[in-house]
Amino acid sequence: MNTQAPRGKQPDEIRRDFPIFSAHPDLVYLDSAATTQKPRRVLDAIRDYYEQRNANVHRAAHTLATEATVAFESARARVRDFIGAASVGEVIWTRGTTEAINLVAASLREMELTRRDIVITELEHHSNIVPWQQLAAKIGGKLKVARITSGGEIDLEDLAAKLGDKTLIVAFNHVSNALGTLNPVAEICALARTRGALVLVDGAQATGHIEIDVKELGCDFYAFSGHKMFGPTGIGVLYGREDVLETLPVWQTGGEMIERVSFDGTTFNRLPYRFEAGTPNIAGAIGLAAAVEYIQSLDRAAASEHEHRLLALARSGLQQIDGVRVMAPDAPRSGVLSFVDEDVHHQDLGTLLNEQSIALRTGHHCAMPLMERLGVAGVTRVSVAPYNSEEDIARLLDALAKARALLA
Ligand code: PMP
C-alpha cells in the first residue's frame, strides 16, 4: 500500500475538525457524495448566528437586523469570490442544486422562446433530467440526450451533433455522482456557445473537490449544494451570468423580491433579490460561507491529490477481486469510484458493509437512465473527502472480502 504522506493538513488532523468522527470512532464514511460531514467551524457559525445575531435580514432598522444582514450578505460575497463570479448579483441563494435547476427551467418556461430544444447527457442525476423533460413538454421542444462512451465519458461528437439552431440550453454535470467522471466543462461550454445555446452546469459533485472559476469555465449558470461541500442542508447557489439573469422572468413571487407593490401591479427588485422570494435561509448561507472558509483553509491541491490516491487504492484493490467490475475505470474522475459486484446484489453488499461500519451507498444514485444505459440495476459507490484515510480504503476492501466470503 502507498504510505506516502499527503502534503498540507494530514487526514488525521482534518478528521479531528469533524465532531461526527468523535461520536463514531469506528465509522468508515465513504458516502460524502450523498452529503459530506460538517466541520466544527460550520456548526459554530450556525450556532453563533442563532445565539448572537438572530434577526430577519434587509428590512428592520434595529442593530441585530443590521448584524444579521451584514453576516448574510458577507456570506454571499464569500461565495462570489469562491466561484469567481463578477458580482454578488450573480449569486442567488437556493435550497440546493435541485432548486437552482428548477429556477432556471421555471423561468425559461415563462419566456417568449425562439429556441426550444434542450440537450442533456446520459450521465445526469434526476434533478438535471426531470426539470428539462417537464420544460420541453411544456414549451413543445425536444429533449435530446448526448450519449456517453463505453469508458463512461460524455461523447463530445455525439453532443456536438445534437446541438443546433434550435438548442435553447445544454445542461450537464461537472462531475457525475454515479460514476465520478470529471467532464470537460470549458470545452462543452465553448461548443454550446458556437451554437448560441445557454449552458447550465450541475456542479453538485464538484465544488467540494475542485477549484471553480465560472468565468474561466464560460457557463451561463452553475448550480451547487452547500451540504455536499461541508455546509448545511437546505442551502445552495445558482450562479447566473448577470446579462443572462437580467433577461429571465421572475419565478417565485412575494416579499423580498419586489421593489414596489400596489393592487394594480408590482415592480421587481434588482439582482439577486428578484429571484429570492420570502425570508431566506440566513443560517444556511452563513453556514455555507463557513464551509467555504473551511475549504479555503485546506491545501486544496494536496487534498485533491490525497483523494485521488485513495480512489486509486480502491480501484486497484477492487480490480484484483474476481467478479468485481470497476465502472469507468480510466475516465478522469473526482471524488467517486463505483463498482458492480457480479456475484452479490448491491443491496446485500450495502447491508453487510454497514454491519462492519462501512457507510456507503448502493443503488441507482438518482440516475436511473444511466443505470439502464450501463445495463446494471445499480452500482456500489465509494465517495471520498479529505477526512478519509488509506486505512478507510483498507477497511473497505477487507470488509468487502468478508461480505463476499459470507455470501459466496
Ligand atoms: N446533481 C448531482 C450530480 C448530485 O449528485 C445531486 C445530489 N445527489 C444533485 C444534483 C441534487 O442535489 P440536491 O439534492 O442537493 O439538490
Short mmCIF file of C-alpha atoms and ligand atoms in Angstrom, two decimals:
data_model
loop_
_atom_site.label_atom_id
_atom_site.label_comp_id
_atom_site.label_asym_id
_atom_site.label_seq_id
_atom_site.Cartn_x
_atom_site.Cartn_y
_atom_site.Cartn_z
CA MET A 1 0.00 0.00 0.00
CA ASN A 2 1.21 3.51 -0.79
CA THR A 3 2.15 5.11 2.51
CA GLN A 4 3.34 8.45 1.17
CA ALA A 5 2.01 11.21 3.47
CA PRO A 6 -0.20 13.87 1.86
CA ARG A 7 1.01 17.47 1.96
CA GLY A 8 -0.82 20.13 3.98
CA LYS A 9 -3.08 19.24 6.89
CA GLN A 10 -2.99 15.47 7.42
CA PRO A 11 -6.20 13.38 7.24
CA ASP A 12 -5.99 12.75 11.00
CA GLU A 13 -5.93 16.47 11.73
CA ILE A 14 -8.73 17.12 9.24
CA ARG A 15 -10.74 14.30 10.78
CA ARG A 16 -10.48 15.96 14.19
CA ASP A 17 -12.23 19.03 12.74
CA PHE A 18 -15.37 16.90 12.28
CA PRO A 19 -17.19 16.08 15.56
CA ILE A 20 -19.10 13.17 13.99
CA PHE A 21 -15.92 11.10 13.94
CA SER A 22 -15.53 11.51 17.72
CA ALA A 23 -19.12 10.40 18.15
CA HIS A 24 -18.48 7.37 15.89
CA PRO A 25 -14.79 6.48 16.20
CA ASP A 26 -15.19 3.24 14.25
CA LEU A 27 -17.04 4.81 11.30
CA VAL A 28 -15.62 4.49 7.79
CA TYR A 29 -17.59 7.17 5.99
CA LEU A 30 -17.41 6.70 2.23
CA ASP A 31 -20.67 8.45 1.35
CA SER A 32 -19.56 12.08 1.02
CA ALA A 33 -21.09 12.32 -2.45
CA ALA A 34 -24.50 11.97 -0.79
CA THR A 35 -23.60 14.54 1.83
CA THR A 36 -20.33 15.47 3.48
CA GLN A 37 -19.79 15.58 7.21
CA LYS A 38 -19.68 19.05 8.82
CA PRO A 39 -16.62 20.65 10.40
CA ARG A 40 -16.85 22.38 13.77
CA ARG A 41 -16.32 25.74 12.09
CA VAL A 42 -19.64 25.37 10.23
CA LEU A 43 -21.53 24.15 13.29
CA ASP A 44 -20.11 27.06 15.34
CA ALA A 45 -21.05 29.63 12.68
CA ILE A 46 -24.67 28.46 12.66
CA ARG A 47 -24.86 28.40 16.45
CA ASP A 48 -23.20 31.81 16.69
CA TYR A 49 -25.73 33.29 14.29
CA TYR A 50 -28.72 31.96 16.24
CA GLU A 51 -27.20 32.81 19.63
CA GLN A 52 -25.65 36.21 18.85
CA ARG A 53 -27.21 37.74 15.74
CA ASN A 54 -30.58 36.17 15.03
CA ALA A 55 -32.91 38.61 13.24
CA ASN A 56 -34.53 38.80 9.86
CA VAL A 57 -32.46 40.40 7.11
CA HIS A 58 -32.77 43.54 4.96
CA ARG A 59 -35.80 45.27 6.47
CA ALA A 60 -35.64 46.30 10.11
CA ALA A 61 -33.83 49.35 11.44
CA HIS A 62 -32.58 47.65 14.61
CA THR A 63 -28.98 46.65 15.31
CA LEU A 64 -29.48 42.89 15.33
CA ALA A 65 -31.11 43.05 11.91
CA THR A 66 -28.16 45.03 10.63
CA GLU A 67 -25.73 42.46 12.02
CA ALA A 68 -27.72 39.57 10.52
CA THR A 69 -27.84 41.36 7.17
CA VAL A 70 -24.11 42.02 7.19
CA ALA A 71 -23.38 38.36 8.00
CA PHE A 72 -25.83 37.16 5.33
CA GLU A 73 -24.52 39.47 2.60
CA SER A 74 -20.90 38.81 3.56
CA ALA A 75 -21.67 35.12 3.03
CA ARG A 76 -22.85 35.94 -0.48
CA ALA A 77 -19.66 37.92 -1.18
CA ARG A 78 -17.56 34.99 0.04
CA VAL A 79 -19.37 32.64 -2.34
CA ARG A 80 -18.92 35.17 -5.17
CA ASP A 81 -15.15 35.08 -4.62
CA PHE A 82 -15.13 31.30 -4.18
CA ILE A 83 -16.58 30.68 -7.65
CA GLY A 84 -15.08 33.71 -9.40
CA ALA A 85 -18.43 35.41 -10.13
CA ALA A 86 -18.28 39.02 -11.31
CA SER A 87 -20.71 40.41 -8.72
CA VAL A 88 -22.94 39.46 -5.79
CA GLY A 89 -25.89 39.99 -8.14
CA GLU A 90 -24.84 36.76 -9.84
CA VAL A 91 -25.12 34.68 -6.65
CA ILE A 92 -28.67 33.54 -5.93
CA TRP A 93 -29.40 31.53 -2.80
CA THR A 94 -31.49 28.44 -3.36
CA ARG A 95 -32.30 25.32 -1.34
CA GLY A 96 -29.69 23.42 -3.31
CA THR A 97 -28.76 22.21 -6.78
CA THR A 98 -32.24 20.84 -7.46
CA GLU A 99 -33.93 24.14 -6.73
CA ALA A 100 -31.31 26.06 -8.71
CA ILE A 101 -32.00 23.97 -11.81
CA ASN A 102 -35.75 24.28 -11.27
CA LEU A 103 -35.40 28.05 -11.01
CA VAL A 104 -33.83 28.26 -14.45
CA ALA A 105 -36.30 25.80 -16.00
CA ALA A 106 -39.32 27.57 -14.47
CA SER A 107 -38.08 30.95 -15.58
CA LEU A 108 -37.39 29.83 -19.16
CA ARG A 109 -40.92 28.42 -19.31
CA GLU A 110 -42.27 31.96 -18.94
CA MET A 111 -40.23 33.40 -21.83
CA GLU A 112 -41.12 34.00 -25.44
CA LEU A 113 -38.75 31.49 -26.95
CA THR A 114 -37.46 31.06 -30.47
CA ARG A 115 -35.33 28.06 -29.46
CA ARG A 116 -36.96 25.16 -27.68
CA ASP A 117 -34.69 22.09 -27.72
CA ILE A 118 -32.78 21.03 -24.64
CA VAL A 119 -29.62 18.94 -24.66
CA ILE A 120 -28.57 16.89 -21.62
CA THR A 121 -26.38 13.77 -21.32
CA GLU A 122 -26.78 10.16 -20.25
CA LEU A 123 -24.67 10.93 -17.18
CA GLU A 124 -27.21 13.15 -15.44
CA HIS A 125 -28.76 12.98 -11.98
CA HIS A 126 -32.57 13.02 -11.99
CA SER A 127 -32.50 16.64 -10.87
CA ASN A 128 -30.81 17.55 -14.15
CA ILE A 129 -33.23 15.46 -16.22
CA VAL A 130 -36.75 15.85 -14.91
CA PRO A 131 -36.97 19.70 -14.87
CA TRP A 132 -35.81 19.73 -18.52
CA GLN A 133 -38.16 16.93 -19.51
CA GLN A 134 -41.02 18.90 -17.99
CA LEU A 135 -39.88 22.12 -19.64
CA ALA A 136 -39.51 20.50 -23.07
CA ALA A 137 -43.03 19.08 -22.81
CA LYS A 138 -44.40 22.46 -21.76
CA ILE A 139 -42.75 24.55 -24.48
CA GLY A 140 -43.03 21.97 -27.26
CA GLY A 141 -39.29 21.32 -27.56
CA LYS A 142 -37.28 18.14 -27.87
CA LEU A 143 -35.16 16.73 -25.06
CA LYS A 144 -32.02 15.41 -26.71
CA VAL A 145 -29.68 13.15 -24.78
CA ALA A 146 -25.99 13.04 -25.66
CA ARG A 147 -24.53 9.56 -25.33
CA ILE A 148 -21.64 8.51 -23.15
CA THR A 149 -18.74 6.44 -24.45
CA SER A 150 -18.07 2.89 -23.28
CA GLY A 151 -15.46 4.47 -20.98
CA GLY A 152 -18.16 6.47 -19.15
CA GLU A 153 -17.28 9.88 -20.59
CA ILE A 154 -19.58 12.27 -22.43
CA ASP A 155 -19.31 11.55 -26.16
CA LEU A 156 -18.41 15.03 -27.37
CA GLU A 157 -19.02 14.19 -31.02
CA ASP A 158 -22.49 12.99 -30.25
CA LEU A 159 -23.10 16.06 -28.11
CA ALA A 160 -21.93 18.35 -30.91
CA ALA A 161 -24.22 16.54 -33.36
CA LYS A 162 -27.19 17.09 -31.03
CA LEU A 163 -26.64 20.86 -30.89
CA GLY A 164 -28.36 23.04 -33.45
CA ASP A 165 -30.02 26.39 -34.13
CA LYS A 166 -32.98 25.28 -32.05
CA THR A 167 -30.96 24.44 -28.94
CA LEU A 168 -32.12 26.58 -26.06
CA ILE A 169 -29.88 25.19 -23.34
CA VAL A 170 -27.29 22.49 -22.72
CA ALA A 171 -27.30 21.08 -19.17
CA PHE A 172 -24.72 18.61 -17.85
CA ASN A 173 -22.83 17.82 -14.70
CA HIS A 174 -19.29 18.85 -13.86
CA VAL A 175 -18.73 15.54 -12.06
CA SER A 176 -21.02 12.53 -12.30
CA ASN A 177 -22.37 11.47 -8.91
CA ALA A 178 -22.79 7.88 -10.12
CA LEU A 179 -19.50 7.23 -11.96
CA GLY A 180 -17.29 10.07 -10.77
CA THR A 181 -16.47 11.15 -14.33
CA LEU A 182 -14.95 14.63 -14.46
CA ASN A 183 -16.33 16.33 -17.55
CA PRO A 184 -14.57 18.86 -19.81
CA VAL A 185 -16.77 21.79 -18.83
CA ALA A 186 -14.92 24.59 -20.64
CA GLU A 187 -14.83 22.60 -23.86
CA ILE A 188 -18.56 21.84 -23.75
CA CYS A 189 -19.39 25.46 -22.89
CA ALA A 190 -17.34 26.64 -25.88
CA LEU A 191 -19.10 24.13 -28.12
CA ALA A 192 -22.54 25.24 -26.93
CA ARG A 193 -21.62 28.89 -27.38
CA THR A 194 -20.73 28.37 -31.04
CA ARG A 195 -24.36 27.24 -31.50
CA GLY A 196 -25.74 30.16 -29.48
CA ALA A 197 -27.14 27.95 -26.73
CA LEU A 198 -27.20 28.67 -22.99
CA VAL A 199 -25.25 26.34 -20.70
CA LEU A 200 -26.09 25.17 -17.20
CA VAL A 201 -23.53 23.18 -15.25
CA ASP A 202 -24.65 20.98 -12.38
CA GLY A 203 -21.74 21.43 -10.01
CA ALA A 204 -23.17 19.46 -7.08
CA GLN A 205 -20.25 17.00 -7.02
CA ALA A 206 -17.55 19.48 -7.96
CA THR A 207 -17.41 22.45 -5.59
CA GLY A 208 -16.15 20.43 -2.60
CA HIS A 209 -13.27 18.99 -4.64
CA ILE A 210 -12.28 21.28 -7.49
CA GLU A 211 -11.47 24.99 -7.67
CA ILE A 212 -14.19 26.70 -9.66
CA ASP A 213 -13.95 29.82 -11.77
CA VAL A 214 -17.24 30.30 -13.56
CA LYS A 215 -15.76 32.91 -15.89
CA GLU A 216 -13.00 30.55 -16.99
CA LEU A 217 -15.49 27.72 -17.44
CA GLY A 218 -17.62 30.00 -19.61
CA CYS A 219 -21.01 28.77 -18.40
CA ASP A 220 -24.19 30.83 -18.10
CA PHE A 221 -25.39 29.00 -14.99
CA TYR A 222 -23.63 26.94 -12.33
CA ALA A 223 -25.67 25.15 -9.66
CA PHE A 224 -24.42 23.61 -6.40
CA SER A 225 -25.46 22.47 -2.93
CA GLY A 226 -23.93 23.51 0.40
CA HIS A 227 -24.33 20.11 2.02
CA LYS A 228 -22.00 18.38 -0.44
CA MET A 229 -19.16 20.78 0.43
CA PHE A 230 -19.17 20.64 4.26
CA GLY A 231 -22.04 23.13 4.59
CA PRO A 232 -25.55 22.65 5.96
CA THR A 233 -28.51 21.15 4.12
CA GLY A 234 -31.20 23.44 2.72
CA ILE A 235 -28.85 25.97 1.16
CA GLY A 236 -27.31 26.09 -2.29
CA VAL A 237 -26.47 28.51 -5.04
CA LEU A 238 -27.44 29.33 -8.55
CA TYR A 239 -24.72 31.33 -10.23
CA GLY A 240 -26.06 33.10 -13.30
CA ARG A 241 -24.25 35.47 -15.65
CA GLU A 242 -25.65 38.90 -14.93
CA ASP A 243 -26.66 39.75 -18.51
CA VAL A 244 -28.48 36.42 -18.80
CA LEU A 245 -30.20 36.74 -15.41
CA GLU A 246 -31.39 40.22 -16.41
CA THR A 247 -33.38 38.64 -19.26
CA LEU A 248 -35.00 35.93 -17.14
CA PRO A 249 -38.53 36.39 -15.81
CA VAL A 250 -39.06 36.03 -12.06
CA TRP A 251 -40.15 32.66 -10.73
CA GLN A 252 -41.38 32.56 -7.10
CA THR A 253 -43.04 35.80 -6.06
CA GLY A 254 -43.82 37.50 -2.75
CA GLY A 255 -41.83 39.52 -0.24
CA GLU A 256 -38.12 40.43 -0.69
CA MET A 257 -38.19 40.04 -4.48
CA ILE A 258 -40.23 43.23 -5.03
CA GLU A 259 -39.34 46.87 -5.43
CA ARG A 260 -42.85 48.28 -5.20
CA VAL A 261 -46.26 46.65 -4.87
CA SER A 262 -49.72 48.10 -5.44
CA PHE A 263 -53.01 46.38 -6.22
CA ASP A 264 -52.52 47.44 -9.80
CA GLY A 265 -49.17 45.80 -10.23
CA THR A 266 -45.68 45.10 -8.93
CA THR A 267 -42.18 46.09 -9.93
CA PHE A 268 -39.40 43.70 -9.07
CA ASN A 269 -36.23 44.10 -7.08
CA ARG A 270 -32.74 44.14 -8.57
CA LEU A 271 -30.47 41.09 -8.82
CA PRO A 272 -30.06 38.80 -6.99
CA TYR A 273 -33.08 39.57 -4.81
CA ARG A 274 -35.67 39.32 -7.56
CA PHE A 275 -35.05 35.54 -7.56
CA GLU A 276 -35.21 35.23 -3.76
CA ALA A 277 -38.82 35.47 -2.58
CA GLY A 278 -39.52 35.22 1.15
CA THR A 279 -37.27 35.05 4.18
CA PRO A 280 -34.07 33.35 3.05
CA ASN A 281 -32.16 30.57 4.78
CA ILE A 282 -29.98 33.01 6.71
CA ALA A 283 -28.30 30.45 8.97
CA GLY A 284 -27.74 28.23 5.93
CA ALA A 285 -25.99 30.98 3.99
CA ILE A 286 -23.79 31.79 6.99
CA GLY A 287 -23.04 28.08 7.42
CA LEU A 288 -22.17 27.73 3.75
CA ALA A 289 -19.79 30.68 3.95
CA ALA A 290 -18.10 28.98 6.91
CA ALA A 291 -17.80 25.82 4.79
CA VAL A 292 -16.13 27.87 2.05
CA GLU A 293 -13.72 29.27 4.65
CA TYR A 294 -13.00 25.75 5.81
CA ILE A 295 -12.24 24.56 2.28
CA GLN A 296 -10.01 27.58 1.75
CA SER A 297 -8.12 26.77 4.95
CA LEU A 298 -7.03 23.43 3.44
CA ASP A 299 -4.25 22.95 0.94
CA ARG A 300 -6.64 22.23 -1.92
CA ALA A 301 -4.08 20.74 -4.25
CA ALA A 302 -2.90 18.38 -1.51
CA ALA A 303 -6.48 17.46 -0.60
CA SER A 304 -7.25 16.66 -4.21
CA GLU A 305 -4.07 14.59 -4.58
CA HIS A 306 -4.99 12.74 -1.41
CA GLU A 307 -8.50 11.95 -2.69
CA HIS A 308 -7.06 10.72 -5.99
CA ARG A 309 -4.64 8.49 -4.14
CA LEU A 310 -7.48 6.97 -2.10
CA LEU A 311 -9.54 6.29 -5.21
CA ALA A 312 -6.54 4.77 -6.97
CA LEU A 313 -6.03 2.45 -3.98
CA ALA A 314 -9.70 1.49 -4.06
CA ARG A 315 -9.55 0.90 -7.78
CA SER A 316 -6.52 -1.36 -7.70
CA GLY A 317 -7.89 -3.30 -4.72
CA LEU A 318 -11.27 -3.78 -6.38
CA GLN A 319 -9.75 -4.78 -9.69
CA GLN A 320 -7.97 -7.65 -8.00
CA ILE A 321 -11.28 -9.23 -6.97
CA ASP A 322 -12.74 -11.76 -9.38
CA GLY A 323 -16.35 -10.86 -10.12
CA VAL A 324 -15.97 -7.15 -9.31
CA ARG A 325 -16.08 -4.66 -12.16
CA VAL A 326 -14.96 -1.07 -11.64
CA MET A 327 -17.09 1.35 -13.65
CA ALA A 328 -15.41 3.83 -15.99
CA PRO A 329 -12.02 2.85 -14.54
CA ASP A 330 -9.95 5.05 -16.83
CA ALA A 331 -12.15 8.16 -17.01
CA PRO A 332 -10.81 11.37 -15.46
CA ARG A 333 -12.53 11.46 -12.09
CA SER A 334 -13.13 13.34 -8.90
CA GLY A 335 -14.25 12.05 -5.51
CA VAL A 336 -16.19 8.98 -6.64
CA LEU A 337 -15.46 5.42 -7.77
CA SER A 338 -18.23 2.92 -8.45
CA PHE A 339 -18.25 -0.81 -8.98
CA VAL A 340 -20.55 -3.67 -9.75
CA ASP A 341 -20.27 -6.98 -7.96
CA GLU A 342 -21.40 -9.66 -10.41
CA ASP A 343 -21.90 -12.22 -7.61
CA VAL A 344 -23.58 -10.25 -4.82
CA HIS A 345 -26.63 -7.99 -5.08
CA HIS A 346 -25.68 -4.40 -4.29
CA GLN A 347 -28.32 -4.13 -1.56
CA ASP A 348 -26.96 -7.18 0.27
CA LEU A 349 -23.48 -5.77 -0.10
CA GLY A 350 -24.55 -2.42 1.38
CA THR A 351 -26.12 -4.18 4.37
CA LEU A 352 -23.09 -6.39 5.03
CA LEU A 353 -20.69 -3.49 4.72
CA ASN A 354 -22.82 -1.42 7.07
CA GLU A 355 -22.57 -4.21 9.65
CA GLN A 356 -18.82 -3.65 9.51
CA SER A 357 -19.22 0.16 9.98
CA ILE A 358 -18.60 0.96 6.32
CA ALA A 359 -21.05 3.67 5.25
CA LEU A 360 -21.51 3.89 1.51
CA ARG A 361 -24.32 3.94 -0.96
CA THR A 362 -25.57 1.31 -3.35
CA GLY A 363 -28.32 1.53 -5.97
CA HIS A 364 -29.24 3.78 -8.86
CA HIS A 365 -27.91 7.00 -7.31
CA CYS A 366 -30.80 9.05 -8.76
CA ALA A 367 -29.52 8.20 -12.22
CA MET A 368 -31.94 5.50 -13.40
CA PRO A 369 -31.47 6.25 -17.12
CA LEU A 370 -27.69 5.94 -16.68
CA MET A 371 -28.09 2.56 -14.94
CA GLU A 372 -30.27 1.42 -17.82
CA ARG A 373 -27.69 2.62 -20.32
CA LEU A 374 -24.97 0.71 -18.42
CA GLY A 375 -27.17 -2.36 -18.21
CA VAL A 376 -26.96 -2.64 -14.42
CA ALA A 377 -29.60 -2.48 -11.67
CA GLY A 378 -27.32 -0.41 -9.50
CA VAL A 379 -23.73 0.22 -8.51
CA THR A 380 -21.85 0.42 -5.23
CA ARG A 381 -20.30 3.84 -4.81
CA VAL A 382 -17.19 4.75 -2.86
CA SER A 383 -17.01 8.51 -2.38
CA VAL A 384 -14.25 10.27 -0.51
CA ALA A 385 -13.41 13.56 1.15
CA PRO A 386 -10.17 14.88 2.69
CA TYR A 387 -11.09 13.34 6.06
CA ASN A 388 -10.80 9.82 4.66
CA SER A 389 -7.61 7.86 5.12
CA GLU A 390 -5.81 4.98 3.45
CA GLU A 391 -6.93 2.91 6.39
CA ASP A 392 -10.57 3.60 5.41
CA ILE A 393 -9.90 2.09 1.99
CA ALA A 394 -8.08 -0.89 3.50
CA ARG A 395 -11.04 -1.47 5.83
CA LEU A 396 -13.46 -1.24 2.91
CA LEU A 397 -11.53 -3.85 0.93
CA ASP A 398 -11.27 -6.09 3.96
CA ALA A 399 -14.99 -5.76 4.75
CA LEU A 400 -15.83 -6.44 1.12
CA ALA A 401 -13.79 -9.65 1.15
CA LYS A 402 -15.59 -10.76 4.33
CA ALA A 403 -19.02 -9.93 2.89
CA ARG A 404 -18.28 -11.81 -0.32
CA ALA A 405 -16.94 -14.84 1.59
CA LEU A 406 -20.17 -14.93 3.58
CA LEU A 407 -22.39 -14.83 0.51
CA ALA A 408 -20.29 -16.98 -1.81
N1 PMP B 1 -26.72 16.71 -9.20
C1 PMP B 1 -25.82 15.83 -8.76
C2 PMP B 1 -24.70 15.42 -9.68
C3 PMP B 1 -25.92 15.32 -7.48
O1 PMP B 1 -25.02 14.45 -7.02
C4 PMP B 1 -27.01 15.73 -6.65
C5 PMP B 1 -27.19 15.17 -5.26
N2 PMP B 1 -27.03 13.80 -5.16
C6 PMP B 1 -27.89 16.67 -7.15
C7 PMP B 1 -27.73 17.13 -8.43
C8 PMP B 1 -29.03 17.19 -6.33
O2 PMP B 1 -28.55 17.89 -5.25
P1 PMP B 1 -29.53 18.36 -4.08
O3 PMP B 1 -30.27 17.12 -3.66
O4 PMP B 1 -28.61 18.86 -3.01
O5 PMP B 1 -30.42 19.40 -4.63
#
